[in-house]
Amino acid sequence: MKQIYNFEKNNPPCLNERYLRKEAERRKLQRQTILLTIASILSQMVVLLFGILMWQIQPVVTLTCILYVLTAVLSSGVIVIVFTKKRRSIA
């Protein structure tokens, strides 16, 4: 069978157990972050839906829920902006 890669031309990358564990931990943390983000979005949607459903019964509860969701979304947006700017200045 004809070889299409020259394995003797370049050295393979240096892999050790510490690097592989670090990479696995990074992927695990990324997965946890994604799940936490999805959970927070779903909980905000539940609060907003609850507020909308309470419109006829308690308009004050609706206003409170909408203000809570807006505050949470704006504050999380600010946090995202701050951390992405901080990451760019570090790198």
mmCIF file with all atom_site columns, N, CA and C in Angstrom, residues 5-34:
data_model
loop_
_atom_site.group_PDB
_atom_site.id
_atom_site.type_symbol
_atom_site.label_atom_id
_atom_site.label_alt_id
_atom_site.label_comp_id
_atom_site.label_asym_id
_atom_site.label_entity_id
_atom_site.label_seq_id
_atom_site.pdbx_PDB_ins_code
_atom_site.Cartn_x
_atom_site.Cartn_y
_atom_site.Cartn_z
_atom_site.occupancy
_atom_site.B_iso_or_equiv
_atom_site.pdbx_formal_charge
_atom_site.auth_seq_id
_atom_site.auth_comp_id
_atom_site.auth_asym_id
_atom_site.auth_atom_id
_atom_site.pdbx_PDB_model_num
ATOM 1  N N  . TYR A 1 5  ? 1.613   9.942  3.495  1.00 0.00 ? 5  TYR A N  1
ATOM 2  C CA . TYR A 1 5  ? 2.261   10.854 4.441  1.00 0.00 ? 5  TYR A CA 1
ATOM 3  C C  . TYR A 1 5  ? 3.678   10.380 4.712  1.00 0.00 ? 5  TYR A C  1
ATOM 4  N N  . ASN A 1 6  ? 4.578   11.316 4.849  1.00 0.00 ? 6  ASN A N  1
ATOM 5  C CA . ASN A 1 6  ? 5.954   11.006 5.197  1.00 0.00 ? 6  ASN A CA 1
ATOM 6  C C  . ASN A 1 6  ? 6.108   11.184 6.706  1.00 0.00 ? 6  ASN A C  1
ATOM 7  N N  . PHE A 1 7  ? 6.024   10.068 7.443  1.00 0.00 ? 7  PHE A N  1
ATOM 8  C CA . PHE A 1 7  ? 6.087   10.126 8.896  1.00 0.00 ? 7  PHE A CA 1
ATOM 9  C C  . PHE A 1 7  ? 7.504   10.324 9.415  1.00 0.00 ? 7  PHE A C  1
ATOM 10 N N  . GLU A 1 8  ? 8.474   10.135 8.597  1.00 0.00 ? 8  GLU A N  1
ATOM 11 C CA . GLU A 1 8  ? 9.849   10.285 9.047  1.00 0.00 ? 8  GLU A CA 1
ATOM 12 C C  . GLU A 1 8  ? 10.386  11.682 8.816  1.00 0.00 ? 8  GLU A C  1
ATOM 13 N N  . LYS A 1 9  ? 9.656   12.501 8.105  1.00 0.00 ? 9  LYS A N  1
ATOM 14 C CA . LYS A 1 9  ? 10.105  13.857 7.817  1.00 0.00 ? 9  LYS A CA 1
ATOM 15 C C  . LYS A 1 9  ? 9.955   14.775 9.037  1.00 0.00 ? 9  LYS A C  1
ATOM 16 N N  . ASN A 1 10 ? 8.817   14.684 9.735  1.00 0.00 ? 10 ASN A N  1
ATOM 17 C CA . ASN A 1 10 ? 8.548   15.538 10.894 1.00 0.00 ? 10 ASN A CA 1
ATOM 18 C C  . ASN A 1 10 ? 8.399   14.695 12.151 1.00 0.00 ? 10 ASN A C  1
ATOM 19 N N  . ASN A 1 11 ? 8.757   15.301 13.270 1.00 0.00 ? 11 ASN A N  1
ATOM 20 C CA . ASN A 1 11 ? 8.561   14.637 14.553 1.00 0.00 ? 11 ASN A CA 1
ATOM 21 C C  . ASN A 1 11 ? 7.109   14.800 14.991 1.00 0.00 ? 11 ASN A C  1
ATOM 22 N N  . PRO A 1 12 ? 6.545   13.804 15.624 1.00 0.00 ? 12 PRO A N  1
ATOM 23 C CA . PRO A 1 12 ? 5.162   13.929 16.094 1.00 0.00 ? 12 PRO A CA 1
ATOM 24 C C  . PRO A 1 12 ? 5.096   14.925 17.259 1.00 0.00 ? 12 PRO A C  1
ATOM 25 N N  . PRO A 1 13 ? 3.929   15.485 17.512 1.00 0.00 ? 13 PRO A N  1
ATOM 26 C CA . PRO A 1 13 ? 3.819   16.414 18.631 1.00 0.00 ? 13 PRO A CA 1
ATOM 27 C C  . PRO A 1 13 ? 4.060   15.708 19.952 1.00 0.00 ? 13 PRO A C  1
ATOM 28 N N  . CYS A 1 14 ? 4.598   16.435 20.881 1.00 0.00 ? 14 CYS A N  1
ATOM 29 C CA . CYS A 1 14 ? 4.922   15.877 22.190 1.00 0.00 ? 14 CYS A CA 1
ATOM 30 C C  . CYS A 1 14 ? 3.642   15.795 23.025 1.00 0.00 ? 14 CYS A C  1
ATOM 31 N N  . LEU A 1 15 ? 3.184   14.589 23.272 1.00 0.00 ? 15 LEU A N  1
ATOM 32 C CA . LEU A 1 15 ? 1.994   14.369 24.089 1.00 0.00 ? 15 LEU A CA 1
ATOM 33 C C  . LEU A 1 15 ? 2.404   13.632 25.355 1.00 0.00 ? 15 LEU A C  1
ATOM 34 N N  . ASN A 1 16 ? 1.919   14.122 26.463 1.00 0.00 ? 16 ASN A N  1
ATOM 35 C CA . ASN A 1 16 ? 2.136   13.414 27.708 1.00 0.00 ? 16 ASN A CA 1
ATOM 36 C C  . ASN A 1 16 ? 0.824   13.369 28.485 1.00 0.00 ? 16 ASN A C  1
ATOM 37 N N  . GLU A 1 17 ? 0.835   12.668 29.574 1.00 0.00 ? 17 GLU A N  1
ATOM 38 C CA . GLU A 1 17 ? -0.395  12.464 30.341 1.00 0.00 ? 17 GLU A CA 1
ATOM 39 C C  . GLU A 1 17 ? -0.929  13.777 30.906 1.00 0.00 ? 17 GLU A C  1
ATOM 40 N N  . ARG A 1 18 ? -0.045  14.655 31.329 1.00 0.00 ? 18 ARG A N  1
ATOM 41 C CA . ARG A 1 18 ? -0.475  15.933 31.897 1.00 0.00 ? 18 ARG A CA 1
ATOM 42 C C  . ARG A 1 18 ? -1.206  16.780 30.850 1.00 0.00 ? 18 ARG A C  1
ATOM 43 N N  . TYR A 1 19 ? -0.683  16.814 29.641 1.00 0.00 ? 19 TYR A N  1
ATOM 44 C CA . TYR A 1 19 ? -1.333  17.570 28.573 1.00 0.00 ? 19 TYR A CA 1
ATOM 45 C C  . TYR A 1 19 ? -2.706  16.992 28.246 1.00 0.00 ? 19 TYR A C  1
ATOM 46 N N  . LEU A 1 20 ? -2.790  15.657 28.167 1.00 0.00 ? 20 LEU A N  1
ATOM 47 C CA . LEU A 1 20 ? -4.057  15.019 27.849 1.00 0.00 ? 20 LEU A CA 1
ATOM 48 C C  . LEU A 1 20 ? -5.085  15.236 28.958 1.00 0.00 ? 20 LEU A C  1
ATOM 49 N N  . ARG A 1 21 ? -4.656  15.190 30.220 1.00 0.00 ? 21 ARG A N  1
ATOM 50 C CA . ARG A 1 21 ? -5.579  15.463 31.334 1.00 0.00 ? 21 ARG A CA 1
ATOM 51 C C  . ARG A 1 21 ? -6.046  16.918 31.315 1.00 0.00 ? 21 ARG A C  1
ATOM 52 N N  . LYS A 1 22 ? -5.132  17.815 31.005 1.00 0.00 ? 22 LYS A N  1
ATOM 53 C CA . LYS A 1 22 ? -5.484  19.233 30.929 1.00 0.00 ? 22 LYS A CA 1
ATOM 54 C C  . LYS A 1 22 ? -6.504  19.477 29.818 1.00 0.00 ? 22 LYS A C  1
ATOM 55 N N  . GLU A 1 23 ? -6.327  18.840 28.689 1.00 0.00 ? 23 GLU A N  1
ATOM 56 C CA . GLU A 1 23 ? -7.258  18.975 27.576 1.00 0.00 ? 23 GLU A CA 1
ATOM 57 C C  . GLU A 1 23 ? -8.629  18.385 27.923 1.00 0.00 ? 23 GLU A C  1
ATOM 58 N N  . ALA A 1 24 ? -8.637  17.245 28.609 1.00 0.00 ? 24 ALA A N  1
ATOM 59 C CA . ALA A 1 24 ? -9.907  16.636 29.029 1.00 0.00 ? 24 ALA A CA 1
ATOM 60 C C  . ALA A 1 24 ? -10.621 17.530 30.039 1.00 0.00 ? 24 ALA A C  1
ATOM 61 N N  . GLU A 1 25 ? -9.886  18.136 30.937 1.00 0.00 ? 25 GLU A N  1
ATOM 62 C CA . GLU A 1 25 ? -10.480 19.053 31.922 1.00 0.00 ? 25 GLU A CA 1
ATOM 63 C C  . GLU A 1 25 ? -11.037 20.303 31.241 1.00 0.00 ? 25 GLU A C  1
ATOM 64 N N  . ARG A 1 26 ? -10.335 20.800 30.241 1.00 0.00 ? 26 ARG A N  1
ATOM 65 C CA . ARG A 1 26 ? -10.813 21.966 29.501 1.00 0.00 ? 26 ARG A CA 1
ATOM 66 C C  . ARG A 1 26 ? -12.122 21.657 28.777 1.00 0.00 ? 26 ARG A C  1
ATOM 67 N N  . ARG A 1 27 ? -12.194 20.496 28.161 1.00 0.00 ? 27 ARG A N  1
ATOM 68 C CA . ARG A 1 27 ? -13.421 20.101 27.464 1.00 0.00 ? 27 ARG A CA 1
ATOM 69 C C  . ARG A 1 27 ? -14.573 19.883 28.440 1.00 0.00 ? 27 ARG A C  1
ATOM 70 N N  . LYS A 1 28 ? -14.268 19.313 29.600 1.00 0.00 ? 28 LYS A N  1
ATOM 71 C CA . LYS A 1 28 ? -15.296 19.110 30.617 1.00 0.00 ? 28 LYS A CA 1
ATOM 72 C C  . LYS A 1 28 ? -15.832 20.452 31.116 1.00 0.00 ? 28 LYS A C  1
ATOM 73 N N  . LEU A 1 29 ? -14.946 21.396 31.351 1.00 0.00 ? 29 LEU A N  1
ATOM 74 C CA . LEU A 1 29 ? -15.358 22.724 31.795 1.00 0.00 ? 29 LEU A CA 1
ATOM 75 C C  . LEU A 1 29 ? -16.172 23.435 30.721 1.00 0.00 ? 29 LEU A C  1
ATOM 76 N N  . GLN A 1 30 ? -15.807 23.269 29.464 1.00 0.00 ? 30 GLN A N  1
ATOM 77 C CA . GLN A 1 30 ? -16.553 23.875 28.366 1.00 0.00 ? 30 GLN A CA 1
ATOM 78 C C  . GLN A 1 30 ? -17.962 23.284 28.291 1.00 0.00 ? 30 GLN A C  1
ATOM 79 N N  . ARG A 1 31 ? -18.079 21.972 28.459 1.00 0.00 ? 31 ARG A N  1
ATOM 80 C CA . ARG A 1 31 ? -19.389 21.318 28.460 1.00 0.00 ? 31 ARG A CA 1
ATOM 81 C C  . ARG A 1 31 ? -20.252 21.823 29.620 1.00 0.00 ? 31 ARG A C  1
ATOM 82 N N  . GLN A 1 32 ? -19.653 21.952 30.806 1.00 0.00 ? 32 GLN A N  1
ATOM 83 C CA . GLN A 1 32 ? -20.390 22.437 31.969 1.00 0.00 ? 32 GLN A CA 1
ATOM 84 C C  . GLN A 1 32 ? -20.849 23.876 31.765 1.00 0.00 ? 32 GLN A C  1
ATOM 85 N N  . THR A 1 33 ? -20.021 24.690 31.153 1.00 0.00 ? 33 THR A N  1
ATOM 86 C CA . THR A 1 33 ? -20.378 26.077 30.894 1.00 0.00 ? 33 THR A CA 1
ATOM 87 C C  . THR A 1 33 ? -21.550 26.163 29.927 1.00 0.00 ? 33 THR A C  1
ATOM 88 N N  . ILE A 1 34 ? -21.532 25.348 28.897 1.00 0.00 ? 34 ILE A N  1
ATOM 89 C CA . ILE A 1 34 ? -22.637 25.343 27.935 1.00 0.00 ? 34 ILE A CA 1
ATOM 90 C C  . ILE A 1 34 ? -23.925 24.904 28.605 1.00 0.00 ? 34 ILE A C  1
#
